[in-house]
Amino acid sequence: MTTLTFPEWRDQPLEQALYHCRELVEDTEFPTVRRWREAGGKVVGHFQVYFPEEIAHAAGLLPFKIRGAPIEPTRADSHFGSYLCSILKTSLELALSGKVPLELFVTHPICDAARNLAGVWGRNFPYPCQILYLPQNANSKHAAEYLRGEYDRLKRTIEEIVGHAVSSHDLRHSLDVYNENRRLLRELYRIKRETPWLLAAEEAYALLAVGGLVPREEHNALLAQVLPQIPGRAAKKQDRIRVVFEGGFCEQPPLDLIRTIGQSCYVVDDDFLIGLRWMLDDVPTAGDPLLSLATAYLENSSYSPVQHDLRKPKEEMLLQRIRASGAEAAIIAAAKMCEPGLEEQVGYTRALDRENIPYFVGEFEESMSSFDQMEIQLQTFVESLLFD
């Protein structure tokens, strides 16, 4: 399909293009899904954290990253206990309200609540609702073969939905499209690291997050136009500390919270929507594309509290992220009621204490609207470092 789901940024100067990206990311009506479906397209919704979008893309589906929204879960609330994180409820609310109609929903066993999400979803909709079982033992010599089998199972489900086979040629083409996207996202994060004063924290986040809402070709075109213009901005470097934000792997902080953090700090690296840039390099297009995807997931990928890999101890990976980005401190955050995020805070803070790296610990929720208290606490933290 050649449908443009996000035409607003096209032929616009840099500031207007960034404005439209922020507007789209905060739009809880999800107009890109509506436009795609109005043109006859089908949609697969996938829950956080990582999903092999290339398989859905190769079939002509729109892979839509379901990451909740700052809305009231009036319909979904009765389907869950009150002690669960917000993203589960608001994600289901998007479907129950008709804002995000799907042909397939896929979740992952990243926590007990997410594991049960497919069952809850499936009792309310006629389309397939599945769990994609990513390897629990990433260090097993059979992990890549096992994951290739899971990807093939997903491909067969998708083929039934679209009514035609997905060939290796189709998959290789999608790998090419996504490899280009990975290259552009690496460039985005290079700009964040090297010249963070040229791109506000919320602008960088919006440029990333758009990728979960539109076809990847559109995201590539957006980044290819916007990124080369950023070095020409007139912003000057200010006296701010450089920080890494850790804790945005699943439920997302509100854009206004990211903006608040960016007013005091330069966010030079983070794990926001880490599934969109899970692969650290290009995925090889030679050979079996499903096996290439599976191998890349295991061998050439980032880290997250929801993946257990003895080769990637999360505390050490965070320290590497801090060192590689030249950060002076870390913001260790977690979504309310997020068991994986809250558990990792203990290990992260111990590692930072051991290395004498300053850190700020915070909690967020996607629907929070008041940031005064966190802003004051963060400013106090920053000033203690600047004027120590």
Short mmCIF file of N, CA and C in Angstrom, two decimals, residues 119-201:
data_model
loop_
_atom_site.label_atom_id
_atom_site.label_comp_id
_atom_site.label_asym_id
_atom_site.label_seq_id
_atom_site.Cartn_x
_atom_site.Cartn_y
_atom_site.Cartn_z
N GLY A 119 -5.56 -13.50 26.87
CA GLY A 119 -6.80 -14.15 27.26
C GLY A 119 -7.92 -13.16 27.50
N VAL A 120 -7.61 -12.07 28.18
CA VAL A 120 -8.61 -11.03 28.43
C VAL A 120 -9.06 -10.42 27.11
N TRP A 121 -8.08 -10.11 26.25
CA TRP A 121 -8.38 -9.51 24.95
C TRP A 121 -9.24 -10.46 24.12
N GLY A 122 -8.84 -11.73 24.10
CA GLY A 122 -9.52 -12.70 23.26
C GLY A 122 -10.97 -12.95 23.65
N ARG A 123 -11.31 -12.73 24.90
CA ARG A 123 -12.71 -12.92 25.33
C ARG A 123 -13.61 -11.78 24.87
N ASN A 124 -13.02 -10.73 24.33
CA ASN A 124 -13.80 -9.55 23.95
C ASN A 124 -13.80 -9.26 22.46
N PHE A 125 -12.98 -10.02 21.69
CA PHE A 125 -12.89 -9.73 20.25
C PHE A 125 -12.83 -11.03 19.47
N PRO A 126 -13.34 -11.02 18.25
CA PRO A 126 -13.39 -12.25 17.45
C PRO A 126 -12.07 -12.58 16.74
N TYR A 127 -11.19 -11.61 16.60
CA TYR A 127 -9.95 -11.85 15.86
C TYR A 127 -8.92 -12.58 16.74
N PRO A 128 -7.88 -13.18 16.12
CA PRO A 128 -6.89 -13.92 16.89
C PRO A 128 -6.16 -13.02 17.90
N CYS A 129 -5.96 -13.54 19.10
CA CYS A 129 -5.21 -12.86 20.16
C CYS A 129 -4.20 -13.86 20.69
N GLN A 130 -2.95 -13.59 20.46
CA GLN A 130 -1.93 -14.60 20.72
C GLN A 130 -0.84 -14.09 21.65
N ILE A 131 -0.08 -15.05 22.18
CA ILE A 131 1.14 -14.76 22.92
C ILE A 131 2.31 -15.19 22.05
N LEU A 132 3.27 -14.30 21.85
CA LEU A 132 4.52 -14.65 21.17
C LEU A 132 5.54 -14.95 22.27
N TYR A 133 5.95 -16.20 22.33
CA TYR A 133 6.84 -16.64 23.41
C TYR A 133 8.29 -16.44 22.99
N LEU A 134 8.85 -15.30 23.35
CA LEU A 134 10.27 -15.08 23.15
C LEU A 134 11.05 -15.94 24.14
N PRO A 135 12.27 -16.35 23.81
CA PRO A 135 12.98 -17.32 24.65
C PRO A 135 13.19 -16.83 26.07
N GLN A 136 12.83 -17.67 27.04
CA GLN A 136 13.11 -17.36 28.43
C GLN A 136 14.57 -17.62 28.77
N ASN A 137 15.17 -18.59 28.08
CA ASN A 137 16.59 -18.88 28.27
C ASN A 137 17.33 -18.48 27.00
N ALA A 138 17.73 -17.22 26.97
CA ALA A 138 18.41 -16.71 25.77
C ALA A 138 19.78 -17.31 25.59
N ASN A 139 20.31 -17.98 26.59
CA ASN A 139 21.66 -18.52 26.52
C ASN A 139 21.69 -19.97 26.02
N SER A 140 20.53 -20.57 25.81
CA SER A 140 20.49 -21.92 25.30
C SER A 140 20.97 -21.98 23.85
N LYS A 141 21.68 -23.04 23.51
CA LYS A 141 22.16 -23.18 22.13
C LYS A 141 21.01 -23.43 21.17
N HIS A 142 19.83 -23.77 21.72
CA HIS A 142 18.66 -24.01 20.88
C HIS A 142 17.75 -22.78 20.78
N ALA A 143 18.13 -21.67 21.41
CA ALA A 143 17.24 -20.51 21.49
C ALA A 143 16.89 -19.96 20.11
N ALA A 144 17.88 -19.83 19.23
CA ALA A 144 17.63 -19.25 17.90
C ALA A 144 16.70 -20.14 17.09
N GLU A 145 16.93 -21.45 17.15
CA GLU A 145 16.07 -22.38 16.42
C GLU A 145 14.65 -22.33 16.97
N TYR A 146 14.53 -22.30 18.29
CA TYR A 146 13.21 -22.21 18.90
C TYR A 146 12.49 -20.93 18.47
N LEU A 147 13.21 -19.79 18.52
CA LEU A 147 12.58 -18.52 18.19
C LEU A 147 12.20 -18.46 16.72
N ARG A 148 13.01 -19.05 15.87
CA ARG A 148 12.65 -19.10 14.45
C ARG A 148 11.32 -19.83 14.27
N GLY A 149 11.10 -20.89 15.06
CA GLY A 149 9.83 -21.60 15.01
C GLY A 149 8.67 -20.74 15.46
N GLU A 150 8.87 -19.92 16.50
CA GLU A 150 7.83 -19.00 16.96
C GLU A 150 7.51 -17.96 15.88
N TYR A 151 8.54 -17.46 15.24
CA TYR A 151 8.34 -16.48 14.17
C TYR A 151 7.59 -17.11 12.99
N ASP A 152 7.90 -18.37 12.70
CA ASP A 152 7.21 -19.04 11.61
C ASP A 152 5.73 -19.26 11.97
N ARG A 153 5.46 -19.59 13.23
CA ARG A 153 4.07 -19.72 13.67
C ARG A 153 3.33 -18.40 13.51
N LEU A 154 3.96 -17.30 13.89
CA LEU A 154 3.37 -15.98 13.72
C LEU A 154 3.13 -15.69 12.24
N LYS A 155 4.08 -16.04 11.40
CA LYS A 155 3.94 -15.80 9.95
C LYS A 155 2.74 -16.56 9.40
N ARG A 156 2.55 -17.79 9.83
CA ARG A 156 1.41 -18.57 9.32
C ARG A 156 0.09 -17.96 9.75
N THR A 157 0.03 -17.44 10.97
CA THR A 157 -1.19 -16.77 11.42
C THR A 157 -1.47 -15.54 10.57
N ILE A 158 -0.43 -14.79 10.28
CA ILE A 158 -0.58 -13.58 9.47
C ILE A 158 -0.99 -13.93 8.04
N GLU A 159 -0.44 -15.01 7.51
CA GLU A 159 -0.81 -15.43 6.15
C GLU A 159 -2.30 -15.76 6.07
N GLU A 160 -2.84 -16.37 7.11
CA GLU A 160 -4.28 -16.66 7.13
C GLU A 160 -5.10 -15.37 7.12
N ILE A 161 -4.60 -14.34 7.79
CA ILE A 161 -5.33 -13.07 7.86
C ILE A 161 -5.33 -12.35 6.52
N VAL A 162 -4.17 -12.33 5.85
CA VAL A 162 -4.07 -11.57 4.60
C VAL A 162 -4.48 -12.41 3.39
N GLY A 163 -4.53 -13.73 3.55
CA GLY A 163 -5.00 -14.58 2.46
C GLY A 163 -3.96 -14.89 1.40
N HIS A 164 -2.70 -14.71 1.71
CA HIS A 164 -1.64 -15.08 0.76
C HIS A 164 -0.36 -15.40 1.52
N ALA A 165 0.55 -16.07 0.85
CA ALA A 165 1.81 -16.46 1.47
C ALA A 165 2.75 -15.26 1.60
N VAL A 166 3.60 -15.32 2.61
CA VAL A 166 4.66 -14.32 2.80
C VAL A 166 5.97 -15.00 2.42
N SER A 167 6.56 -14.56 1.32
CA SER A 167 7.75 -15.23 0.79
C SER A 167 9.02 -14.73 1.46
N SER A 168 10.10 -15.46 1.26
CA SER A 168 11.40 -15.02 1.75
C SER A 168 11.79 -13.70 1.09
N HIS A 169 11.41 -13.52 -0.17
CA HIS A 169 11.69 -12.25 -0.85
C HIS A 169 10.97 -11.10 -0.16
N ASP A 170 9.70 -11.32 0.22
CA ASP A 170 8.95 -10.29 0.94
C ASP A 170 9.65 -9.94 2.26
N LEU A 171 10.10 -10.96 2.97
CA LEU A 171 10.75 -10.74 4.26
C LEU A 171 12.07 -10.00 4.09
N ARG A 172 12.83 -10.33 3.07
CA ARG A 172 14.12 -9.65 2.85
C ARG A 172 13.89 -8.18 2.50
N HIS A 173 12.85 -7.91 1.73
CA HIS A 173 12.53 -6.51 1.44
C HIS A 173 12.21 -5.76 2.73
N SER A 174 11.44 -6.38 3.60
CA SER A 174 11.11 -5.73 4.87
C SER A 174 12.34 -5.54 5.74
N LEU A 175 13.24 -6.51 5.72
CA LEU A 175 14.49 -6.34 6.45
C LEU A 175 15.26 -5.13 5.94
N ASP A 176 15.27 -4.94 4.63
CA ASP A 176 15.94 -3.76 4.06
C ASP A 176 15.30 -2.46 4.57
N VAL A 177 13.96 -2.42 4.57
CA VAL A 177 13.25 -1.22 5.03
C VAL A 177 13.57 -0.95 6.50
N TYR A 178 13.55 -1.99 7.30
CA TYR A 178 13.79 -1.82 8.74
C TYR A 178 15.27 -1.58 9.04
N ASN A 179 16.17 -2.12 8.24
CA ASN A 179 17.58 -1.82 8.42
C ASN A 179 17.85 -0.34 8.17
N GLU A 180 17.17 0.23 7.18
CA GLU A 180 17.30 1.67 6.96
C GLU A 180 16.76 2.45 8.15
N ASN A 181 15.66 1.98 8.72
CA ASN A 181 15.12 2.63 9.90
C ASN A 181 16.08 2.54 11.08
N ARG A 182 16.71 1.39 11.24
CA ARG A 182 17.69 1.25 12.32
C ARG A 182 18.85 2.21 12.14
N ARG A 183 19.29 2.38 10.90
CA ARG A 183 20.38 3.31 10.64
C ARG A 183 19.97 4.74 11.01
N LEU A 184 18.76 5.13 10.64
CA LEU A 184 18.29 6.48 10.92
C LEU A 184 18.10 6.70 12.43
N LEU A 185 17.63 5.68 13.13
CA LEU A 185 17.47 5.82 14.58
C LEU A 185 18.82 5.89 15.28
N ARG A 186 19.80 5.18 14.76
CA ARG A 186 21.15 5.32 15.33
C ARG A 186 21.66 6.74 15.14
N GLU A 187 21.34 7.35 14.01
CA GLU A 187 21.73 8.74 13.77
C GLU A 187 21.00 9.68 14.71
N LEU A 188 19.72 9.43 14.95
CA LEU A 188 18.97 10.24 15.90
C LEU A 188 19.63 10.20 17.27
N TYR A 189 20.01 9.03 17.72
CA TYR A 189 20.61 8.91 19.04
C TYR A 189 22.05 9.43 19.06
N ARG A 190 22.73 9.43 17.94
CA ARG A 190 24.04 10.09 17.88
C ARG A 190 23.88 11.58 18.12
N ILE A 191 22.86 12.18 17.51
CA ILE A 191 22.61 13.61 17.73
C ILE A 191 22.30 13.87 19.19
N LYS A 192 21.49 12.99 19.81
CA LYS A 192 21.17 13.14 21.24
C LYS A 192 22.44 13.11 22.10
N ARG A 193 23.36 12.23 21.76
CA ARG A 193 24.58 12.11 22.56
C ARG A 193 25.53 13.28 22.34
N GLU A 194 25.73 13.63 21.08
CA GLU A 194 26.80 14.57 20.75
C GLU A 194 26.37 16.03 20.83
N THR A 195 25.14 16.33 20.46
CA THR A 195 24.66 17.72 20.47
C THR A 195 23.25 17.79 21.03
N PRO A 196 23.06 17.42 22.28
CA PRO A 196 21.70 17.35 22.84
C PRO A 196 21.00 18.69 22.92
N TRP A 197 21.75 19.79 22.89
CA TRP A 197 21.13 21.11 22.93
C TRP A 197 20.42 21.46 21.63
N LEU A 198 20.67 20.70 20.57
CA LEU A 198 20.02 20.98 19.28
C LEU A 198 18.67 20.28 19.13
N LEU A 199 18.37 19.35 20.04
CA LEU A 199 17.14 18.59 19.92
C LEU A 199 16.59 18.35 21.32
N ALA A 200 15.46 18.96 21.63
CA ALA A 200 14.87 18.83 22.95
C ALA A 200 14.50 17.37 23.22
N ALA A 201 14.46 17.01 24.49
CA ALA A 201 14.18 15.62 24.87
C ALA A 201 12.84 15.15 24.31
#
